[in-house]
Amino acid sequence: MLKIENLKVSYGGIEAVKGISFSVEQGQIVTLIGANGAGKSTTLRTVVGLVKAASGSIVYEGEELTGLPTDQIVRRGITLVPEGRRVFPDLTVLENLKIGAYTRKDDLSQDIEWVYSLFPRLKERHWQPAGTLSGGEQQMLAVGRALMSRPKLLMMDEPSLGLAPLIVQDIFSIIREINRQGVTILLIEQNANMALRIAEVGHVLETGRITLSGSGAELLSNDAVRAAYLGKSK
Amino acid sequence: MFTFTLPELLQQLANGLTIGCLYALVAIGYTMVYGILRLINFAHCDIFMMSMYFCYYFITVFSLPWPVALVLVVAATALLGVVIEKAAYRPLREAPRISLLISAIGVSYLLENLATVLFSGVPRSFPAVGNMQEMVEIGEVRVARLAIYAPIMMVVLLVALLYLINKTKTGMAMRAASKDFETARLMGINVNKTISVTFLVGSALAAVGAVIWGQKYPQIQPYVGVMPGLKCFIAAVIGGIGNIKGAVVGALMLGVLEILLVWRFSALSGYKDAFAFIILIAILIFKPTGLFGETFVDKV
Ligand SMILES: Nc1ncnc2c1ncn2[C@@H]1O[C@H](COP(=O)(O)OP(=O)(O)OP(=O)(O)O)[C@@H](O)[C@H]1O
Ligand SMILES: [Mg+2]
């Protein structure tokens, strides 16, 4: 579905992503883990066109994405839940959901109900300006907003950041649920343990390079990964 | 100082309201552009000036019937606004805001000098449009028709604008882009297009303002936009720049206060323009966010 090949991205001369290759198959949950500054966010932002690739290719359903503007990429069925929520603070919860469906022209009521069923909290607060929601509620809204575009590929940049452990559980089970409903997922997580548990495939990113790839279970039991990202001694 | 008749007062208020409505039509353009680009569009007053010349050419020189001319003036002005944004502001989208500001000042000088070259500095007289300059009597109050048309025009356009911003998809895109370009793009919004629409609408409103302005002060020269432009900018700041309703309230206040000042303190009438700046300074000192600053609604 998505095939990234030898992707390089730099910010003003500094290479943040130094030639990575991986692919995401239809229906999978794929996760990227890695330390701060490894280039995870940069990779996703490049896929969706917010950052320009220096070289390499990103092919989605047979079509090259590099060079396309973000709004065109989003129209092809890819969406990104950005790092740090980024809900529109002065739009209401409902308006935020509606703007998530900006590219669509059909009836939204079913999708809104679907998002409300995933996040009942949002339904209670649908009239509230999003800026007045708690951090966790904003994160739910950011995910719900992304779902409103009916993405085929949903990319999430640290959706569990700053959430209480119980809510983190919820978010992960919702990610699974969304995936069961046919949405392919590319996930970045600091919470490597949780991410690898739900992911079919994981890639470890270190300073702009993929150093290790494998199934979620393999990586979970890999000694180096356990030491570096799961906080377990060898 | 306090001896005057009611009709006199009403007449002055009508006068002030007319000016206020004109200020409002132009102030909305400042506030909308600021809302989305965080840019004080110094060229806006020169777009206003160009609009007056367009009107002069279409009516006086080409002798088009005024309704046709009006449509063309609004269209040409809107196009000018969009082209300016494309040529002078879009290439600086990722540049620091100060570069954008300097570009705006550059465009302003460019238009003023271009107008001087194209139309010469000789003042032209602005054509009468319809019967707007005709005097009518309502009871004992004698006003030009435009004192009736201007508020109607302003209210109709304001309602249409608020509808556009709050109820349509384009408006939703404008509100989203005014907060966060990147996230707006992630929603599939074409931010450049949305900004173009903002300039189109702001310039079109300025064109309407310019035509009515010309009925009240029927003289054009290349710097004709400067003073009204500054006043409208002040009006936008009074209301809280970025806020459309604020800009309208600020404009009406400024228009009415100015006229009352000139009327009651005629010795001070020479300071009319200075008065606007005094209000600006006072606002910046005591309430820098303006009367309606920091509220959520209608920030574009
Ligand atoms: N806009 C930018 N300008 C310059 N450098 C940047 C920019 N964005 C990111 N970088 C640099 O690129 C590198 C990779 O950043 P990125 O945000 O992709 O990391 P990350 O893996 O998502 O980290 P984290 O886990 O902390 O979110 C970092 O060294 C960062 O400083
Ligand atoms: Mg990151």
XYZ file of C-alpha atoms and ligand atoms in Angstrom:
566
model
C 0.000 0.000 0.000
C 2.749 2.403 1.021
C 6.316 1.864 -0.044
C 9.092 4.142 1.120
C 12.432 3.743 -0.544
C 15.749 5.262 0.384
C 14.056 8.348 1.782
C 16.304 11.214 2.821
C 15.075 14.393 4.483
C 17.136 17.296 5.679
C 16.459 20.511 7.504
C 18.765 23.220 6.225
C 21.694 20.912 5.572
C 21.215 18.666 8.588
C 20.037 15.240 7.546
C 17.272 14.077 9.872
C 16.329 11.003 7.852
C 19.282 9.313 6.188
C 17.882 6.920 3.635
C 15.221 4.681 5.105
C 13.142 2.050 3.342
C 10.105 0.187 4.563
C 6.636 -0.624 3.412
C 3.187 -0.873 4.898
C 0.764 -3.498 3.605
C -2.968 -3.061 3.418
C -4.652 -3.851 6.735
C -1.483 -3.855 8.831
C -0.522 -1.992 11.947
C 3.080 -0.891 11.542
C 4.977 0.966 14.205
C 8.122 3.081 14.214
C 9.934 3.311 17.497
C 13.106 5.136 18.378
C 14.653 7.684 20.686
C 13.893 11.389 20.670
C 15.147 13.056 17.538
C 15.518 9.787 15.637
C 13.453 11.130 12.743
C 10.117 9.410 13.348
C 7.928 12.502 13.093
C 9.956 13.732 10.157
C 9.238 10.505 8.288
C 5.471 10.793 8.732
C 5.468 14.500 7.960
C 7.316 13.765 4.738
C 4.815 11.096 3.717
C 2.010 13.600 4.015
C 3.949 16.360 2.276
C 4.404 18.795 5.149
C 8.154 18.389 4.760
C 9.818 17.930 1.379
C 11.960 14.880 0.784
C 15.536 15.539 -0.304
C 15.612 12.295 -2.260
C 14.047 8.870 -2.379
C 10.531 7.842 -3.149
C 7.213 7.396 -1.391
C 4.786 5.342 -3.426
C 1.207 5.000 -2.299
C -1.100 2.644 -4.183
C 1.229 2.813 -7.142
C 1.495 6.596 -7.175
C 4.509 8.727 -6.296
C 3.647 11.139 -3.492
C 6.821 13.196 -3.205
C 6.208 16.608 -4.691
C 2.451 16.539 -4.191
C 0.968 19.210 -1.909
C -0.448 18.039 1.413
C -4.096 18.672 0.559
C -3.765 16.451 -2.521
C -2.131 13.665 -0.515
C -4.889 13.839 2.087
C -7.478 13.568 -0.680
C -5.921 10.250 -1.672
C -6.855 8.741 1.675
C -3.854 9.325 3.924
C -4.146 11.273 7.119
C -1.869 12.153 9.997
C -2.772 12.709 13.624
C -0.004 15.200 14.311
C 2.327 15.225 17.264
C 0.825 17.285 20.076
C -2.865 17.050 19.126
C -3.231 20.334 17.263
C -7.006 20.549 17.495
C -8.518 23.864 16.391
C -9.012 25.501 19.791
C -11.773 27.949 18.944
C -13.829 25.560 16.860
C -16.260 23.388 18.780
C -15.738 19.650 19.099
C -18.367 19.056 16.435
C -16.820 21.624 14.096
C -13.437 19.990 14.559
C -14.953 16.686 13.496
C -16.641 18.309 10.525
C -13.435 19.933 9.386
C -11.783 16.525 9.537
C -14.198 15.578 6.767
C -13.352 18.683 4.754
C -12.520 16.701 1.630
C -15.815 14.829 1.665
C -19.098 15.889 0.165
C -21.380 13.082 1.365
C -23.426 12.755 4.536
C -21.374 12.781 7.735
C -23.924 11.796 10.344
C -22.928 8.113 10.405
C -19.261 8.891 10.783
C -19.945 11.353 13.544
C -21.932 8.693 15.357
C -19.097 6.221 14.802
C -16.548 8.614 16.324
C -18.911 9.302 19.221
C -19.252 5.567 19.797
C -15.464 5.237 19.924
C -15.138 8.296 22.170
C -18.380 8.837 24.116
C -16.662 11.698 25.956
C -16.677 13.728 22.748
C -20.415 13.375 22.363
C -21.057 14.862 25.798
C -18.877 17.818 24.904
C -19.752 18.329 21.266
C -20.660 22.017 21.713
C -17.541 22.933 23.676
C -14.658 24.847 22.076
C -11.918 22.277 21.609
C -9.412 24.511 23.404
C -11.311 23.964 26.656
C -11.036 20.156 26.515
C -8.566 18.318 28.717
C -5.387 17.052 27.076
C -6.686 13.518 26.835
C -9.984 14.649 25.382
C -8.093 16.720 22.815
C -6.115 13.648 21.848
C -9.362 11.706 21.368
C -10.666 14.561 19.269
C -7.511 14.603 17.159
C -7.938 10.887 16.437
C -11.669 11.271 15.821
C -11.058 14.211 13.521
C -8.607 12.157 11.469
C -11.113 9.316 11.188
C -13.720 11.677 9.785
C -11.899 11.786 6.467
C -12.412 7.984 6.196
C -8.690 7.421 5.687
C -7.351 4.269 4.135
C -4.022 4.886 5.831
C -4.076 6.500 9.256
C -0.738 7.702 10.594
C -0.489 8.616 14.255
C 2.347 10.497 15.896
C 2.492 9.536 19.562
C -1.225 9.335 20.246
C -0.654 8.269 23.852
C 1.597 11.202 24.739
C 0.670 12.719 28.077
C -2.273 10.454 28.726
C -3.105 8.652 31.957
C -2.256 4.922 31.858
C -5.911 3.923 31.759
C -6.621 6.207 28.825
C -3.526 4.875 27.069
C -5.065 1.410 27.288
C -8.241 2.829 25.773
C -6.409 4.543 22.955
C -4.586 1.364 22.036
C -7.722 -0.723 22.058
C -9.372 1.896 19.881
C -6.450 1.779 17.468
C -6.982 -1.963 17.228
C -10.694 -1.465 16.727
C -10.125 1.062 13.953
C -7.708 -1.344 12.314
C -10.255 -4.170 12.520
C -12.631 -1.955 10.608
C -10.215 -1.941 7.709
C -7.982 1.078 8.285
C -4.270 0.535 7.786
C -2.220 2.109 10.563
C 1.276 3.539 10.787
C 2.018 4.383 14.370
C 4.805 6.214 16.164
C 5.082 5.587 19.856
C 7.349 6.310 22.773
C 5.373 3.640 24.534
C 7.226 0.905 22.660
C 5.826 -1.860 24.788
C 2.216 -1.120 23.950
C 2.969 -0.285 20.326
C 4.861 -3.497 19.650
C 2.095 -5.531 21.253
C -0.481 -4.378 18.749
C 1.801 -4.020 15.709
C 2.347 -6.697 13.105
C 5.579 -5.060 12.040
C 7.915 -2.717 13.865
C 10.942 -0.729 12.780
C 13.528 0.745 15.109
C 14.810 4.110 13.998
C 18.130 5.459 15.266
C 19.410 8.864 14.199
C 17.750 8.739 10.826
C 18.359 5.080 9.997
C 16.381 1.907 10.468
C 18.586 -0.345 12.537
C 16.218 -3.182 13.225
C 12.983 -4.498 11.765
C 10.779 -7.418 12.663
C 7.386 -8.500 13.810
C 6.052 -6.895 16.966
C 6.632 -10.065 18.949
C 10.209 -10.450 17.696
C 11.124 -6.932 18.639
C 9.460 -7.263 22.023
C 11.743 -10.167 22.832
C 14.843 -8.651 21.218
C 17.475 -7.927 23.842
C 18.717 -4.696 22.334
C 15.182 -3.359 22.021
C 14.350 -4.445 25.544
C 17.363 -2.635 26.880
C 16.974 0.538 24.881
C 13.216 1.062 24.629
C 11.512 -1.119 27.157
C 13.701 -0.193 30.080
C 14.504 -3.806 30.848
C 17.972 -5.054 31.641
C 19.495 -7.771 29.491
C -21.346 74.028 23.269
C -24.486 72.202 24.268
C -26.987 74.233 22.359
C -28.196 72.401 19.311
C -31.451 71.045 17.981
C -32.380 67.403 17.683
C -32.462 67.454 13.868
C -28.948 68.886 13.909
C -27.772 66.066 16.116
C -29.486 63.462 13.942
C -27.967 64.945 10.854
C -24.492 64.779 12.318
C -25.060 61.254 13.546
C -26.215 60.223 10.076
C -23.084 61.789 8.719
C -20.889 59.981 11.222
C -22.639 56.702 10.578
C -22.045 57.020 6.848
C -18.342 57.565 7.377
C -18.318 54.770 9.926
C -19.871 52.352 7.444
C -17.236 53.240 4.875
C -14.486 52.747 7.414
C -16.042 49.403 8.282
C -15.987 48.130 4.705
C -12.280 48.843 4.461
C -11.412 47.857 8.042
C -12.817 44.368 7.474
C -10.153 43.834 4.810
C -7.361 44.736 7.230
C -8.755 42.526 9.922
C -9.367 39.495 7.673
C -5.889 39.552 6.216
C -4.405 40.026 9.652
C -6.481 37.134 10.921
C -5.140 34.676 8.398
C -1.592 35.902 7.702
C -0.879 37.958 10.854
C 0.046 40.679 8.377
C -0.909 44.325 8.439
C -1.546 44.724 4.757
C -0.206 48.210 4.121
C -1.190 47.877 0.486
C -4.867 47.669 1.392
C -5.296 51.454 1.327
C -3.762 51.543 -2.145
C -6.050 48.796 -3.343
C -8.786 51.181 -2.170
C -7.192 53.984 -4.185
C -6.865 51.839 -7.312
C -10.495 50.921 -6.934
C -11.421 54.613 -7.091
C -9.432 54.983 -10.304
C -11.107 51.895 -11.762
C -14.437 53.535 -11.050
C -13.288 56.796 -12.625
C -12.167 54.979 -15.766
C -15.205 52.777 -16.155
C -17.723 55.575 -15.618
C -16.085 58.845 -16.650
C -13.688 57.659 -19.332
C -15.448 54.631 -20.796
C -18.951 55.956 -20.010
C -20.283 52.597 -18.938
C -23.664 52.592 -17.199
C -22.980 52.745 -13.480
C -24.403 49.330 -12.478
C -22.133 47.623 -15.014
C -19.239 49.786 -13.938
C -19.794 48.888 -10.284
C -19.654 45.176 -10.971
C -16.468 45.660 -12.979
C -14.900 47.823 -10.277
C -15.564 45.227 -7.606
C -14.279 42.424 -9.848
C -11.138 44.323 -10.881
C -10.340 45.298 -7.297
C -10.853 41.764 -6.020
C -8.565 40.496 -8.762
C -5.941 43.096 -7.877
C -6.012 41.960 -4.246
C -5.577 38.317 -5.246
C -2.743 39.108 -7.642
C -0.907 41.156 -5.006
C -1.145 38.269 -2.574
C 0.122 35.810 -5.164
C 2.995 37.963 -6.325
C 4.161 39.627 -3.146
C 3.057 37.562 -0.155
C 2.808 33.943 -1.255
C 6.527 33.549 -2.047
C 7.205 34.654 1.540
C 4.899 32.112 3.148
C 7.706 30.449 5.106
C 9.725 33.633 5.611
C 9.792 35.594 8.887
C 6.804 37.848 9.348
C 8.889 40.997 9.120
C 9.759 40.184 5.494
C 6.084 39.960 4.723
C 5.461 43.326 6.357
C 8.222 44.938 4.335
C 6.859 43.376 1.181
C 3.475 44.919 1.996
C 5.056 48.344 2.432
C 6.822 47.817 -0.886
C 3.569 46.980 -2.657
C 1.999 50.069 -1.148
C 4.706 52.361 -2.551
C 4.627 50.500 -5.842
C 0.900 51.078 -6.282
C 1.106 54.728 -5.283
C 3.904 55.391 -7.735
C 2.349 53.277 -10.434
C -0.827 55.318 -10.077
C 1.181 58.527 -10.323
C 2.801 57.321 -13.536
C -0.361 55.892 -15.061
C -2.917 58.447 -13.985
C -0.627 61.429 -13.180
C -0.744 63.258 -9.876
C -3.415 65.657 -11.105
C -6.539 65.173 -8.995
C -9.521 63.832 -10.912
C -13.087 64.310 -9.937
C -14.903 61.192 -8.980
C -18.040 60.384 -10.978
C -21.466 60.437 -9.367
C -22.860 56.940 -9.072
C -26.633 56.670 -9.407
C -28.412 59.196 -7.245
C -26.292 58.698 -4.172
C -25.343 62.353 -3.904
C -28.923 63.575 -4.137
C -30.203 65.210 -0.961
C -33.334 63.899 0.706
C -35.309 65.221 3.643
C -36.547 62.922 6.324
C -38.590 65.097 8.646
C -36.313 68.023 9.366
C -33.141 66.080 8.681
C -31.468 66.685 5.355
C -28.998 64.073 4.220
C -27.564 62.699 0.995
C -29.069 59.432 -0.154
C -25.795 57.776 0.469
C -26.364 58.232 4.194
C -29.210 55.781 3.743
C -27.514 53.472 1.251
C -24.198 53.124 3.050
C -25.585 51.522 6.227
C -27.884 49.240 4.238
C -25.004 48.188 2.029
C -22.747 47.627 5.020
C -25.282 45.539 6.930
C -26.130 43.375 3.915
C -22.474 42.739 3.154
C -21.649 42.094 6.799
C -24.423 39.542 7.148
C -23.277 37.838 3.953
C -19.701 37.824 5.187
C -20.569 36.386 8.594
C -22.607 33.734 6.847
C -19.665 32.883 4.618
C -17.300 32.626 7.563
C -19.495 30.787 10.036
C -21.728 28.628 7.895
C -19.836 27.573 4.811
C -17.003 25.171 4.172
C -14.859 27.945 2.760
C -15.431 29.868 5.976
C -14.511 26.856 8.031
C -11.298 26.554 6.032
C -10.572 30.238 6.674
C -11.096 29.854 10.398
C -8.919 26.753 10.487
C -6.135 28.284 8.411
C -6.154 31.398 10.574
C -5.150 29.210 13.513
C -2.735 26.709 12.052
C -1.674 26.346 8.406
C -0.137 22.918 8.855
C -3.064 21.284 10.540
C -5.416 22.952 8.076
C -3.422 21.308 5.276
C -3.721 17.971 7.049
C -7.491 18.375 6.837
C -7.144 18.559 3.067
C -7.569 22.326 2.957
C -5.742 24.151 0.195
C -4.339 26.959 2.318
C -3.153 29.067 -0.613
C -6.591 29.016 -2.143
C -8.146 29.908 1.185
C -5.825 32.895 1.519
C -6.705 33.981 -2.015
C -10.382 33.923 -1.090
C -9.610 36.079 1.928
C -7.903 38.697 -0.243
C -10.674 38.482 -2.803
C -13.369 39.163 -0.231
C -11.418 41.871 1.613
C -10.594 43.721 -1.602
C -14.139 43.451 -2.946
C -15.461 45.031 0.244
C -12.863 47.782 -0.018
C -14.078 48.432 -3.571
C -17.627 48.990 -2.365
C -16.230 51.291 0.313
C -14.176 53.169 -2.264
C -17.121 53.872 -4.539
C -19.241 55.224 -1.705
C -16.283 57.160 -0.335
C -15.968 58.837 -3.727
C -19.564 60.030 -3.464
C -18.750 61.820 -0.239
C -15.269 63.063 -1.110
C -15.345 63.165 -4.907
C -11.693 63.704 -5.642
C -9.031 61.145 -6.564
C -5.263 61.340 -6.524
C -2.678 58.600 -6.014
C -2.453 59.179 -2.262
C -6.181 59.357 -1.665
C -6.157 55.995 0.116
C -3.555 56.819 2.725
C -5.613 58.701 5.300
C -8.795 56.602 5.076
C -6.560 53.516 5.081
C -4.882 54.570 8.309
C -8.240 55.369 9.890
C -9.606 51.976 8.928
C -6.544 50.267 10.274
C -7.073 52.179 13.524
C -10.718 51.106 13.520
C -9.626 47.482 13.165
C -7.200 47.871 16.067
C -9.869 49.533 18.226
C -12.134 46.550 17.659
C -9.369 44.034 18.221
C -7.551 43.207 15.018
C -8.512 39.836 13.612
C -12.092 40.206 14.791
C -14.627 41.163 12.128
C -17.429 42.388 14.346
C -14.834 44.322 16.313
C -13.636 46.061 13.163
C -17.192 47.134 12.344
C -17.864 48.456 15.836
C -14.498 50.221 15.879
C -15.205 51.797 12.498
C -18.657 53.049 13.468
C -17.289 54.464 16.726
C -14.461 56.213 14.975
C -16.709 57.649 12.265
C -19.277 59.004 14.687
C -16.757 60.361 17.212
C -14.821 62.130 14.482
C -17.868 63.859 13.111
C -19.140 64.838 16.544
C -15.738 66.252 17.392
C -15.641 68.397 14.290
C -19.193 69.532 14.821
C -19.088 70.422 18.535
C -15.499 71.597 18.750
C -15.119 73.239 15.401
C -11.993 74.986 16.654
C -10.413 71.561 16.802
C -11.603 70.391 13.421
C -8.096 70.699 12.020
C -7.089 67.993 14.476
C -9.706 65.553 13.233
C -7.155 63.150 11.830
C -4.887 63.477 14.852
C -7.846 62.507 16.994
C -7.964 59.048 15.396
C -4.323 58.520 16.232
C -4.867 59.630 19.819
C -7.527 56.953 20.119
C -5.120 54.441 18.602
C -2.421 55.291 21.132
C -4.902 55.140 23.986
C -6.135 51.727 22.852
C -2.624 50.401 22.458
C -1.753 51.585 25.963
C -4.891 50.604 27.846
C -6.329 47.700 25.884
C -3.812 46.477 23.324
C -6.035 43.603 22.256
C -8.825 46.033 21.349
C -12.429 46.020 22.489
C -13.161 42.537 21.209
C -9.684 41.056 21.298
C -9.122 37.599 22.697
C -12.639 36.362 22.134
C -12.973 33.265 20.023
C -15.774 34.188 17.674
C -15.269 35.217 14.085
C -11.535 35.404 14.225
C -10.460 34.948 10.698
N 11.697 22.121 11.514
C 12.906 21.624 11.829
N 14.013 22.373 11.601
C 15.243 21.869 11.910
N 15.445 20.674 12.431
C 14.385 19.894 12.688
C 13.069 20.322 12.398
N 12.201 19.362 12.740
C 12.954 18.359 13.228
N 14.277 18.669 13.192
C 15.368 17.815 13.617
O 15.270 16.576 12.961
C 15.576 15.524 13.827
C 14.452 14.494 13.836
O 13.287 15.095 14.412
P 11.910 14.338 14.569
O 10.926 15.309 15.041
O 11.621 13.621 13.317
O 12.252 13.308 15.727
P 11.332 12.250 16.419
O 11.914 10.935 16.138
O 9.910 12.453 16.076
O 11.562 12.595 17.952
P 10.539 12.643 19.176
O 10.433 11.250 19.676
O 11.246 13.504 20.164
O 9.260 13.210 18.702
C 15.840 16.137 15.187
O 17.224 16.192 15.371
C 15.271 17.512 15.091
O 16.005 18.425 15.845
Mg 8.284 13.138 17.064
